[in-house]
Every structure is written in C-alpha cells, then in structure tokens.
CSV table of C-alpha atoms and ligand atoms in Angstrom, one decimal:
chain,number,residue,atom,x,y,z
L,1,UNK,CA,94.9,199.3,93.2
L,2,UNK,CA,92.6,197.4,95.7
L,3,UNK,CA,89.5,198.7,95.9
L,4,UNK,CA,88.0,199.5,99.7
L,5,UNK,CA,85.6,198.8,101.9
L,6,UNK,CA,83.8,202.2,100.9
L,7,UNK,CA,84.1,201.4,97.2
L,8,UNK,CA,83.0,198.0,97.8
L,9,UNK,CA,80.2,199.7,100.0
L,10,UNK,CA,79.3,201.7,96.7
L,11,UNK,CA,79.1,199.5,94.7
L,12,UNK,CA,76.8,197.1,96.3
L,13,UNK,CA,74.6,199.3,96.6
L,14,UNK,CA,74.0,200.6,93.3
L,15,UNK,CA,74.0,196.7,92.0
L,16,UNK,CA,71.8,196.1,95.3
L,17,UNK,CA,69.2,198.7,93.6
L,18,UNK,CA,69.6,197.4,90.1
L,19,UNK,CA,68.9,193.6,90.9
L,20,UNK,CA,66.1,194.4,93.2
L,21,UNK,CA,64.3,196.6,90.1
L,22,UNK,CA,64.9,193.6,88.0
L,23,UNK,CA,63.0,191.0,89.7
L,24,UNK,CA,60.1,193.1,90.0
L,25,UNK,CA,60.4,194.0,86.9
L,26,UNK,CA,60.5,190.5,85.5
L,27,UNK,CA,57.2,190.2,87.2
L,28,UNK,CA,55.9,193.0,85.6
L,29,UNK,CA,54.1,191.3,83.1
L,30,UNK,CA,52.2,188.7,85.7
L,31,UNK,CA,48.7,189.0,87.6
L,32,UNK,CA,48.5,188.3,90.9
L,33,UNK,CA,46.9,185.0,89.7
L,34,UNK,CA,49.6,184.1,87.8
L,35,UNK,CA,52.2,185.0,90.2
L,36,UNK,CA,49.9,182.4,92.9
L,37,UNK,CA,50.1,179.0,90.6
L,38,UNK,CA,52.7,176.2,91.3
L,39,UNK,CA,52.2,173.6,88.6
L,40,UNK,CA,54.3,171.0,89.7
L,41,UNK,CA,56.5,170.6,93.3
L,42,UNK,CA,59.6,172.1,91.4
L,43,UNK,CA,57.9,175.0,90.5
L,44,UNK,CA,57.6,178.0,93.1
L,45,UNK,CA,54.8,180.5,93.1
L,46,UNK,CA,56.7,184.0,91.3
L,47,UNK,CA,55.4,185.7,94.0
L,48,UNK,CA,57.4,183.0,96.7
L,49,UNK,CA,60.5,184.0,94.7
L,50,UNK,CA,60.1,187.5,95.5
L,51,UNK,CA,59.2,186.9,99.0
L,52,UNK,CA,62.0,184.0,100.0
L,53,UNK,CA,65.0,186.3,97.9
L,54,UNK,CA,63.8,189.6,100.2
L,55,UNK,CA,63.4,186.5,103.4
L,56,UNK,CA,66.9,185.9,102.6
L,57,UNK,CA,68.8,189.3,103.2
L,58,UNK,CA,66.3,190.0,106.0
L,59,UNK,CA,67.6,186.4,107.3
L,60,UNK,CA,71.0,186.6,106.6
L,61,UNK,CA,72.2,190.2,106.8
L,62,UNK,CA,69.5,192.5,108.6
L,63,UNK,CA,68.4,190.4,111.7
L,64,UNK,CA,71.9,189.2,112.8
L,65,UNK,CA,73.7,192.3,111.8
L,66,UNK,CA,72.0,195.6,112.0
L,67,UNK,CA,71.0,196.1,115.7
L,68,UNK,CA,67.8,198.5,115.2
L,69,UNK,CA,66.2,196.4,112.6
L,70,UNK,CA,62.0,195.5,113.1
L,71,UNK,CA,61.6,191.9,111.1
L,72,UNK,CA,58.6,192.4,108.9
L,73,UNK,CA,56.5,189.8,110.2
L,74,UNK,CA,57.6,187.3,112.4
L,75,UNK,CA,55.4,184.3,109.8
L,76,UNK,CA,57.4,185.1,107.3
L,77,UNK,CA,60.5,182.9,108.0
L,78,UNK,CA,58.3,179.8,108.2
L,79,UNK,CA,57.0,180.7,105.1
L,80,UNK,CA,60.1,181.8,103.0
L,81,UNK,CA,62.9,179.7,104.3
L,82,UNK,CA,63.7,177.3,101.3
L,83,UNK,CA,66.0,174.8,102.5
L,84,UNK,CA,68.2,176.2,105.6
L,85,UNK,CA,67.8,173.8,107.9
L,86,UNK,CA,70.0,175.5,110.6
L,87,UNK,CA,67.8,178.6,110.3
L,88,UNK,CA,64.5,176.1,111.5
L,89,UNK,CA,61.2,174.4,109.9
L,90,UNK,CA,59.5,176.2,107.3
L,91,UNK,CA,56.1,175.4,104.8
L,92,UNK,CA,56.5,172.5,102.6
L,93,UNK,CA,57.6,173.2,99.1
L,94,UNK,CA,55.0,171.0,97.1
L,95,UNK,CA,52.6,173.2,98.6
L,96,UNK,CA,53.8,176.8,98.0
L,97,UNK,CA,51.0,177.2,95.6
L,98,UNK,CA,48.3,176.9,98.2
L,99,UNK,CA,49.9,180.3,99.5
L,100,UNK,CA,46.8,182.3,99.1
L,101,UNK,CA,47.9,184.8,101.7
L,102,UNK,CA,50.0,186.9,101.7
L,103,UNK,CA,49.2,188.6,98.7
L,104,UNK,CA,51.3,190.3,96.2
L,105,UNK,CA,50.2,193.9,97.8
L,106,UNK,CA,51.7,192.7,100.9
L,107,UNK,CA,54.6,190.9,99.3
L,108,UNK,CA,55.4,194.3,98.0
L,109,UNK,CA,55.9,196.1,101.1
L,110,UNK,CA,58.0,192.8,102.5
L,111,UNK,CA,60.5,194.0,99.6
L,112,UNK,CA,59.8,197.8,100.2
L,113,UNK,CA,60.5,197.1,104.0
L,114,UNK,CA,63.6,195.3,103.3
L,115,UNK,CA,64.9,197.3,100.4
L,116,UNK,CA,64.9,200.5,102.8
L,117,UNK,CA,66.9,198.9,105.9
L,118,UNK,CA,69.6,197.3,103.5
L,119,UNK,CA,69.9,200.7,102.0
L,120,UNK,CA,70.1,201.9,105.3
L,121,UNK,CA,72.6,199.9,106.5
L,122,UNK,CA,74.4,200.0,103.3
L,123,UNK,CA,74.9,203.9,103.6
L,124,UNK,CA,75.4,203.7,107.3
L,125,UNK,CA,78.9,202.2,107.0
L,126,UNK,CA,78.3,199.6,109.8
L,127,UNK,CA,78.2,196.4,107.8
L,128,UNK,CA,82.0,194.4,107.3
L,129,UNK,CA,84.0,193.1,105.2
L,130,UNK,CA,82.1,189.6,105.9
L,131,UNK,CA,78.8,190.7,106.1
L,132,UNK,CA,79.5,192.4,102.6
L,133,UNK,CA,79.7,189.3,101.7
L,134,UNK,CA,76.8,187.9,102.0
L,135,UNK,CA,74.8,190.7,100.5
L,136,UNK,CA,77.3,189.7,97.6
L,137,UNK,CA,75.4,186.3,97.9
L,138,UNK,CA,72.1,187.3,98.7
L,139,UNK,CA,72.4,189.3,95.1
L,140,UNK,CA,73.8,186.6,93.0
L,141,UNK,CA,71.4,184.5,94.8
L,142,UNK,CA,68.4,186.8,93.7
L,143,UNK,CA,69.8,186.4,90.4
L,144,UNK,CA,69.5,183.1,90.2
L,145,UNK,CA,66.0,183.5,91.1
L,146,UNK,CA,65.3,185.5,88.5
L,147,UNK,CA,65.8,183.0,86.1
L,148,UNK,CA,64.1,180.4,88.0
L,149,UNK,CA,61.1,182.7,88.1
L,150,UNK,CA,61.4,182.6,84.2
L,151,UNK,CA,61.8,178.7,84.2
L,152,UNK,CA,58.7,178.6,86.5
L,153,UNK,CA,56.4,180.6,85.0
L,154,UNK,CA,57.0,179.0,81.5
L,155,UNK,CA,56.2,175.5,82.9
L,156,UNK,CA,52.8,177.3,84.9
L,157,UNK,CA,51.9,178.9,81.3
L,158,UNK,CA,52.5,175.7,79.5
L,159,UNK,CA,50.1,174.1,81.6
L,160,UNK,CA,47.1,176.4,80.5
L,161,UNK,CA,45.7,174.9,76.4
L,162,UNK,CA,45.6,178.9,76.4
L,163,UNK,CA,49.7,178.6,75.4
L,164,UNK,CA,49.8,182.5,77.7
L,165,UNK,CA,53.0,184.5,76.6
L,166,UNK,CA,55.0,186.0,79.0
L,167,UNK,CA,55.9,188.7,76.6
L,168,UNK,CA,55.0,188.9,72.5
L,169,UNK,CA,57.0,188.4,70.1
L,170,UNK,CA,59.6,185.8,71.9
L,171,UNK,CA,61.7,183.0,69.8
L,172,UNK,CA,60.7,185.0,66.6
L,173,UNK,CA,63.6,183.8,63.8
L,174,UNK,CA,64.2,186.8,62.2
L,175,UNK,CA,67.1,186.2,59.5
L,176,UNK,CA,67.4,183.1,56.9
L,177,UNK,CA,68.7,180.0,59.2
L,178,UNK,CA,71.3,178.1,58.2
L,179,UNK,CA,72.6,175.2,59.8
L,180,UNK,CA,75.7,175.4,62.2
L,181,UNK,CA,79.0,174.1,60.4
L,182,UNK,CA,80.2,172.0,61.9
L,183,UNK,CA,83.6,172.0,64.0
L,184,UNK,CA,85.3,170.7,66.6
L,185,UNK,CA,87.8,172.5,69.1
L,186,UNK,CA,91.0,170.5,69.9
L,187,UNK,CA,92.4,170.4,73.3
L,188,UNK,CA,95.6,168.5,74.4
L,189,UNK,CA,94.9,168.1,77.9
L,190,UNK,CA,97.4,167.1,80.4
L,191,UNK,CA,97.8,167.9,83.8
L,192,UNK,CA,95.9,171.1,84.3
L,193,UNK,CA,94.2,173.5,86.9
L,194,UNK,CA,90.3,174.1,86.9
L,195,UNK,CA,88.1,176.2,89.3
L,196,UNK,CA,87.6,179.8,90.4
L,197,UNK,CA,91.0,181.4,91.2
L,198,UNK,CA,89.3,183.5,94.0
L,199,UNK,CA,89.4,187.1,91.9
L,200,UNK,CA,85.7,188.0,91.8
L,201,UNK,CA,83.2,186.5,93.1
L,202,UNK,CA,82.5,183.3,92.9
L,203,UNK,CA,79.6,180.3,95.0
L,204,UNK,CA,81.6,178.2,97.3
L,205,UNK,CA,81.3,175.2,94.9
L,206,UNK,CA,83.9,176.3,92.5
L,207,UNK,CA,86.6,176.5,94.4
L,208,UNK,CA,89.4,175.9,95.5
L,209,UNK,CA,91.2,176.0,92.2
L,210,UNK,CA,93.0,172.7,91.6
L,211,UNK,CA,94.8,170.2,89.7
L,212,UNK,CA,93.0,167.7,87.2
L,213,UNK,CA,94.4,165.1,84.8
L,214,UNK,CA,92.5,165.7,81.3
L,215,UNK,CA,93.4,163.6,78.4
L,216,UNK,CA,93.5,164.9,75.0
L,217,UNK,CA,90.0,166.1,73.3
L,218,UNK,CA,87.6,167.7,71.1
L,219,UNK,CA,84.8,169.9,72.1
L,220,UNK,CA,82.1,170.5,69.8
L,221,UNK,CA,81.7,173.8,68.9
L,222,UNK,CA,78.3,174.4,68.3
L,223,UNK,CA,75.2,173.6,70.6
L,224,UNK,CA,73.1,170.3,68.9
L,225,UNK,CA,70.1,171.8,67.6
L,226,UNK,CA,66.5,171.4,67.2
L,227,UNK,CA,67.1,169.9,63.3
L,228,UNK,CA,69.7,167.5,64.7
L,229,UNK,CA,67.4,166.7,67.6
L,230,UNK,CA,64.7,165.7,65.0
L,231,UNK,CA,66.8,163.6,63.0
L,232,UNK,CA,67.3,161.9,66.5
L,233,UNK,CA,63.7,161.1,66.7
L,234,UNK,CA,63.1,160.6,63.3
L,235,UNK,CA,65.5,157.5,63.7
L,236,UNK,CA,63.6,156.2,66.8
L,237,UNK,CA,65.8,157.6,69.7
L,238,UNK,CA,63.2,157.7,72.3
L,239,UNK,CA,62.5,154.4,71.2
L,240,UNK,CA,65.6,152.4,71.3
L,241,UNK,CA,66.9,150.8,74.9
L,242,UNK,CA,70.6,150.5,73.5
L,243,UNK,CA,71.1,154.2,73.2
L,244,UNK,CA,69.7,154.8,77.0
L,245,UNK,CA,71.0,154.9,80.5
L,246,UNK,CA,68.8,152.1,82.4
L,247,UNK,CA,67.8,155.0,84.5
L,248,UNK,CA,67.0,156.7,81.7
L,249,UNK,CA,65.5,154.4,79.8
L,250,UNK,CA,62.7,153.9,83.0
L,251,UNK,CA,62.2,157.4,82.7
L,252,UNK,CA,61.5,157.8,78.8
L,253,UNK,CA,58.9,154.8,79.4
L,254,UNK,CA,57.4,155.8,82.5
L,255,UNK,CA,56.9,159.8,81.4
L,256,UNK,CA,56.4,158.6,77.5
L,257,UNK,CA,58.8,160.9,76.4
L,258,UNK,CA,59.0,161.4,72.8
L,259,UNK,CA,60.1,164.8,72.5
L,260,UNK,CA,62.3,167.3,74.4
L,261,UNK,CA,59.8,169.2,76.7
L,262,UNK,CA,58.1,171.5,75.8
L,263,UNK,CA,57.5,170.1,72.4
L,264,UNK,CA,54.2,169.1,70.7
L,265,UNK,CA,53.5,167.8,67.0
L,266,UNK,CA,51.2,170.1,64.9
L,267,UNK,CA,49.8,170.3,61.4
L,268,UNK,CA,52.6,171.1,59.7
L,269,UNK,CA,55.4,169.6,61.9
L,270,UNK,CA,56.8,169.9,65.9
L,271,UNK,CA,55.9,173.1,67.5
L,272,UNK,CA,57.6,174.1,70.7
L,273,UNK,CA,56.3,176.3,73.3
L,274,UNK,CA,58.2,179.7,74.4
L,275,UNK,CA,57.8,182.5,76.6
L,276,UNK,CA,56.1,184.3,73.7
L,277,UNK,CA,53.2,181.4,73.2
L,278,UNK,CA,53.3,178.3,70.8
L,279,UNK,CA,55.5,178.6,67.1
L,280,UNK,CA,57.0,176.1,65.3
L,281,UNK,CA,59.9,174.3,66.0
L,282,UNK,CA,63.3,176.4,63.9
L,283,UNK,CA,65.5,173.8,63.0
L,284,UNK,CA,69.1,175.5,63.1
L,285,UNK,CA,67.8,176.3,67.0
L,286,UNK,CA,70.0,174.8,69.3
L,287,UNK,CA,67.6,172.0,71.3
L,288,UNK,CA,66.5,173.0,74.8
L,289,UNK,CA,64.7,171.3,77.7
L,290,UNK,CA,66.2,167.9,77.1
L,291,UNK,CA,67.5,166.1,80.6
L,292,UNK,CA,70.8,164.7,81.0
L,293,UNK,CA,69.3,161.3,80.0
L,294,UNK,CA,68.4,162.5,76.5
L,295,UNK,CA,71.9,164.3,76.3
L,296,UNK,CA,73.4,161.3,77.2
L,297,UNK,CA,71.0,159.1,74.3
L,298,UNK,CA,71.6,161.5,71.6
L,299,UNK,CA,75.4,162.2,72.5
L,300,UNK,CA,75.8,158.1,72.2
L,301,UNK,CA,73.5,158.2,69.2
L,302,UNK,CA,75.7,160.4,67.6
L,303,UNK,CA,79.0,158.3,67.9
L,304,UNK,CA,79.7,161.0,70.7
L,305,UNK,CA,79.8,161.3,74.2
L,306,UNK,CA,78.8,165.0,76.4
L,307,UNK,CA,82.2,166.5,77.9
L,308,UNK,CA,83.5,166.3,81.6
L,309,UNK,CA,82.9,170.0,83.2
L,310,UNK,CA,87.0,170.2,83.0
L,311,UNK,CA,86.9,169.3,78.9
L,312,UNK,CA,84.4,172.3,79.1
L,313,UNK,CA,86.3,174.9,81.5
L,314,UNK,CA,89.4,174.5,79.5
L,315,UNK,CA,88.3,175.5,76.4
L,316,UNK,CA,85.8,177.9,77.3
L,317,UNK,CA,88.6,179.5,80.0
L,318,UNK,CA,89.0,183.0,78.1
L,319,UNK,CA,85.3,183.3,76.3
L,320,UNK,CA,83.8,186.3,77.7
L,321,UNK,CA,81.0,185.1,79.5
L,322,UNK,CA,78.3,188.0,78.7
L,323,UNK,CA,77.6,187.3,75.3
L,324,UNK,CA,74.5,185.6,73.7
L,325,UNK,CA,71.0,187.0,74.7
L,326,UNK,CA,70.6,186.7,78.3
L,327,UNK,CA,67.2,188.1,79.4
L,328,UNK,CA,66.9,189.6,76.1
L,329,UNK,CA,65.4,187.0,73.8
L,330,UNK,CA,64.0,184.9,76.4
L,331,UNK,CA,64.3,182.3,73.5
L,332,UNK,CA,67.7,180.4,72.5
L,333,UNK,CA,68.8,181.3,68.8
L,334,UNK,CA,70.6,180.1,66.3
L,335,UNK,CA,74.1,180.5,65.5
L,336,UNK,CA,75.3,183.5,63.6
L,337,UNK,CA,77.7,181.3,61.5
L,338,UNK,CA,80.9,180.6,63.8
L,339,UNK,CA,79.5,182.0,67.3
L,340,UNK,CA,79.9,178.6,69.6
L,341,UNK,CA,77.3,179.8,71.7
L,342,UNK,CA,79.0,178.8,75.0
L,343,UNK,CA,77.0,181.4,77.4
L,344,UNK,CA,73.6,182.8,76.7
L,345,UNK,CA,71.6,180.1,75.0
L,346,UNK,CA,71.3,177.3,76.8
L,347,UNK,CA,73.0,175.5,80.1
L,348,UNK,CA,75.0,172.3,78.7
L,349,UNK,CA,74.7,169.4,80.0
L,350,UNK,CA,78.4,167.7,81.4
L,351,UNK,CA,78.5,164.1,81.9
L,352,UNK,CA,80.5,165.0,85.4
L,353,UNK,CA,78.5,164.5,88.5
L,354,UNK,CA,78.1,167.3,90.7
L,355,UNK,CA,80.9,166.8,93.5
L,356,UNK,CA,83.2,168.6,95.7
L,357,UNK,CA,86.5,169.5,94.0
L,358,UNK,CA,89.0,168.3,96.0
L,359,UNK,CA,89.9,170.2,99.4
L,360,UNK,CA,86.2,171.8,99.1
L,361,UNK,CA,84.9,172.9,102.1
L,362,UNK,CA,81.7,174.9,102.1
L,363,UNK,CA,80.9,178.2,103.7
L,364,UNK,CA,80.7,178.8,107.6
L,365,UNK,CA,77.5,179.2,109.0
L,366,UNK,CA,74.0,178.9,107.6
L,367,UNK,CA,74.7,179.4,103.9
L,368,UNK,CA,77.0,176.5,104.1
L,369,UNK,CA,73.9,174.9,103.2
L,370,UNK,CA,73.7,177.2,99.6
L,371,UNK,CA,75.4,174.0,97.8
L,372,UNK,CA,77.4,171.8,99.6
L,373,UNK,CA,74.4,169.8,100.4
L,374,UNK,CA,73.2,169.0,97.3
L,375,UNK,CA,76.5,167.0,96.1
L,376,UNK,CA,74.3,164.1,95.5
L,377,UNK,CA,72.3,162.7,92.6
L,378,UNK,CA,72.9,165.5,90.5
L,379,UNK,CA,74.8,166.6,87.2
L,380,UNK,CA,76.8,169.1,86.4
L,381,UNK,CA,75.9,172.0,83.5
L,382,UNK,CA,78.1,174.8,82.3
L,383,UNK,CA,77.5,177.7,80.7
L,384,UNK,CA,74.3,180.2,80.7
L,385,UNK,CA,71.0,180.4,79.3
L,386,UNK,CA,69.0,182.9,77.5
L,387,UNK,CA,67.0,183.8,80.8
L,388,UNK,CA,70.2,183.7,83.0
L,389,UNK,CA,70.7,187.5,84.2
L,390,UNK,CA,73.8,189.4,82.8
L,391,UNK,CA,76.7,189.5,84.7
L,392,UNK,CA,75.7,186.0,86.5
L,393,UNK,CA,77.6,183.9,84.1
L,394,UNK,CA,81.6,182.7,84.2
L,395,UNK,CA,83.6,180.0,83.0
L,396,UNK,CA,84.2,178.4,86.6
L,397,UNK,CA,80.1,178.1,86.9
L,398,UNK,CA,78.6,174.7,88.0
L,399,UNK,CA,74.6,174.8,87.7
L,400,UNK,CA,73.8,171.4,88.8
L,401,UNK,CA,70.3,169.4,88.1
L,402,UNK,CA,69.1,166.1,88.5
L,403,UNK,CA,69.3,164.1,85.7
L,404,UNK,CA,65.5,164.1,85.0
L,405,UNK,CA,65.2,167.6,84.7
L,406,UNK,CA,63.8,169.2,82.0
L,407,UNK,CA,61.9,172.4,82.9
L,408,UNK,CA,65.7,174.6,83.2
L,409,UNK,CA,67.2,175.5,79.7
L,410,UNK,CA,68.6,173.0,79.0
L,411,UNK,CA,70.7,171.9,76.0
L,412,UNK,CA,73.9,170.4,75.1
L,413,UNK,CA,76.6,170.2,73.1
L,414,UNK,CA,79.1,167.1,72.2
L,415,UNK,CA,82.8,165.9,72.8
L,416,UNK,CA,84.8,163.1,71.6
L,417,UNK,CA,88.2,161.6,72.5
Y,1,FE2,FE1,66.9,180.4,97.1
C-alpha cells in the first residue's frame, strides 16, 4: 500500500523529535569550552554544528514555507550558512572557532525556537509533498552532522597532552582477539546496474540507477587491521617512494607521516587515541584514520589494489546496512570470526573518484549545492562507521573525502582481479 501524505507527515515527525534529541544528546558530555574549540580549518566548533543543522531547516523549510514564521535572529544566517552560495555570504570556516558569541545558552533556544515552528508546521498539515522533502534532508543532513561532531571533537581532544575522553570506557577489547581469516568474495561482473533505485530515501548523488561494465573480481572480506597495518610499517611502508602515489608520497614527507592518525609509539608498543582517552593499539582491530594515500600504499604493498565503488555495491547489494556498532562503541572492533564488517566500523576507502553517475543532475534550488559541487578532487568511501547514526547507512552510499583526509573513520579493505 502507498503510504500518504499524513503518514508521511507522522512519521517525520516522530524521527524529526528523535534526531533532534540525539544531537543534543551527543553533546551531552561537552562544556561549553569544549563545544567552542576548532583545532584545525576542517574541524567545526560542536556548538556550530548544532547551530548551522537548526540554521538549515530554519533556511530551507520555515522561512520560505511557513508564512507566520519570526527567524530567530536575523545574524544567524551569516553565521551558520556552510557553503550555499545561492542563499549569500556567510563567516569564514577557518575561523568558526573564534565564535565566542553566541553561546551554547543561546544556541539552545536557536534549536528550542526552531524545534517548536517545525513541530508546528509539521502538525499543521500545511507543508507538501516537496517541502517534506527537504525536512527528509535537513534530518539525514543532521545526521551526518552528528557524526562529524564525533569526528571533530576527537581531533579537538587529541590536541590537549590531557588525551580528554568523550565518554569512559570506549575501544575497550573485551573477548580474546583473534585475527580475521582470511577470505575473499568472488564476483563475476559483467554488465550490471549500480545506484539508488529511488525506493527510500536516498542524497541526489546516488542516483539515477544505471548501467556499469564490471570485470570479474574479488572483494576482500574482512577490513585490514591494525596488526596488518603494523606489519606495513614494520617493513618500511611510510618509507618507500615505490609503494606511493607522487601525491602521496609529498604528503607522507611533508606531514612525516609514519603512522595512521591518531597513532603514537609508547613503552610497550603503538597506542592509538579513542573517544574514551589513549590505550594500546589491538591488533585484530581493523586500521582507521588512514587517507586514501595510505590505502592506496598498503593495498599496492599487499600485491592488492582498493575496489571501484561498483566492485563494492555489488557485493555488498543485499547486506543489511545497520549492523556493526554505530554510535554504540564509538570505537571500530574486531571481527567476530566471519562478520565482513561492511557497515559500522569503518568508511572504506574506493579507489573511484567522486563523480556524477551518468545522467546525474543535482537537486533544484539551493540544496543543489548539498553535493553536486563537490565532484572534484575527491574519493569515494562506502560503507559506515562506528559513529555514523543508525539508520543513515545503505549500500548505494557515497561519503566522499579528499584524499589527504585522515580525521573521518577511515579504513579500508582490499580487492584483486
Ligand atoms: Fe551541513
């Protein structure tokens, strides 16, 4: 049976109310100091994310849409627009941690203030089909700051010789690890179809749903993990030009990587830092914070290569994409034996460059600019993480990151022909 405009109506709003509560209470555990710092230009402020996701349905949905509705304060959109260029100029990002003002009191009647027109308007019955829509967006958009805010604020504690947690008791190993077996999922390609078939929701970047000529392959099916990783550096891998990308290999010199990020050596071996503090590095963990450059290294290190997005779609199709421990561990674990891990853990790394599947064409109006834009420079990952919210994850997803990036969760796993 379709479902209607009421039930859709319904619906939104209870997720509306349930996505809100989770961003605040993902910043639950943060002082209003903490939610101030920005420790480097990626990084945003926690208390920007909560402000700029609220900024967005006030922007998007409210103002054009529901007649009667009194914007908060009219500073706001200069401060909270990210990146909408048709919607005007707004404060630079490098400097949203010099936002002193407002504070987190006042952020908190922005969402208040917000939060009661949108219920407002939700029960009123006014909104379409197409506005509908975009509070569709503005949720799974809030989502994905959500796990930004986690990304952030683990970069902004692992700034502090402190080592902060978030939350005690994160990345604990709590049974005997053992080492993923390993094995390798067979695939015979041919001509196939990939992207979002349109059922659900889905961002405007994986669709349409089309055609794509895929020889025959393997997919790995186990994430590499922190032991592998080591064995990597143990046999000079940050080291040696002829594993490296020439981009990459400026990079590793330049930054003097030697480690994934995040890593440090200790008394008695690497350590790694988490959400819950420092702890040593668990070796049957699969790796995390590595950039597409180090996939790349250790995938050609390995007599490997990392998969095209399509290699990955294909045989991750029909995997229910909830599992794992999203927003639960806050750390990636290891394997419970066979478990491939493909959602939940850790975003993997796709040697496909983030462009527009043929006949693309990205949303009318202002939220055209949500991804379109950013087909440039860029690689694709698939999967989840463990701080990616539940419910945000599906085969058809394409994260995208420069390849320098290491500060996402990050990881990868291996494919051959
Ligand atoms: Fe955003």
């Amino acid at each position: 049976m379709a479902t209607t405009i009421t039930d859709r109506r319904a619906g939104l709003a209870e997720r509306y109310l349930s996505v809100r509560e989770l961003t605040e209470r993902l910043a639950d555990p943060l002082s209003a100091e903490d939610q101030c710092i920005q420790s480097m230009p990626d990084v945003s402020p926690t208390k920007w994310h909560r402000a700029h996701v609220t900024w967005f349905f006030e922007t998007f949905v409210l103002s054009p849409h529901v007649p009667d509705y009194e914007e908060f304060d009219s500073a706001f959109g200069f401060l909270f627009n990210s990146y909408y260029e048709a919607v005007g100029p707004r404060h630079s990002r490098p400097h949203r941690g010099l936002l002193s003002r407002p504070g987190i009191g006042d952020i908190a009647m922005y969402r208040h203030h917000v939060d009661a027109a949108m219920a407002a308007a939700l029960a009123a019955g006014s909104l379409n089909d197409e506005v509908l829509a975009l509070v569709e967006l503005g949720l799974n958009h809030e989502q994905q700051h959500q796990e930004l805010l986690l990304m952030d604020i683990k970069h902004v504690f692992a700034q502090n010789p402190l080592g902060p947690a978030y939350r005690d008791g994160i990345g604990r190993v709590t049974r005997a690890e053992s080492p993923a077996k390993e094995s390798w999922i067979s695939h015979p390609g041919g001509i196939v179809e990939v992207g979002h078939d349109g059922r659900g929701f889905s961002y405007d970047n994986e669709t349409p749903r089309h055609r794509s000529l895929v020889e025959p392959f393997e997919l790995s099916g186990s994430l590499v993990t922190c032991g592998e990783w080591q064995e990597f550096i143990d046999d000079g891998g940050y080291r040696r030009s002829d594993l490296w990308l020439s981009d990459g290999w400026a990079v590793v010199n330049a930054e003097d990587w030697t480690t994934p990020s995040y890593w440090r050596r200790g008394e008695d071996g690497f350590e790694v830092f988490t959400l819950g503090g420092w702890r040593p590095v668990t070796s049957a963990e699969p790796v995390c914070h590595v950039s597409y450059y180090e996939a790349d290294a250790f995938a050609r290190w390995s007599g490997a290569r990392l998969p095209t997005e399509q290699e990955w779609e294909l045989v991750v199709a029909s995997v229910p994409a909830d599992g794992g421990i999203q927003l639960d561990g806050l750390h990636p674990r290891p394997s419970n034996g066979g478990d491939p891990q493909f959602f939940g853990q850790v975003w993997q790394w796709t040697s496909s460059a983030y462009l527009p599947y043929p006949g693309f064409a990205p949303a009318p109006g202002a939220v055209g600019e949500y991804n379109g834009k950013f087909m440039v420079n860029q690689h694709v990952l698939r999967g989840s993480s463990c701080v990616t919210p539940v419910g945000h994850s599906r085969p058809t997803y394409r994260n995208f990151f420069p390849p320098a990036a290491r500060w996402p969760f990050t990881g990868l796993r291996l494919a051959r022909s």
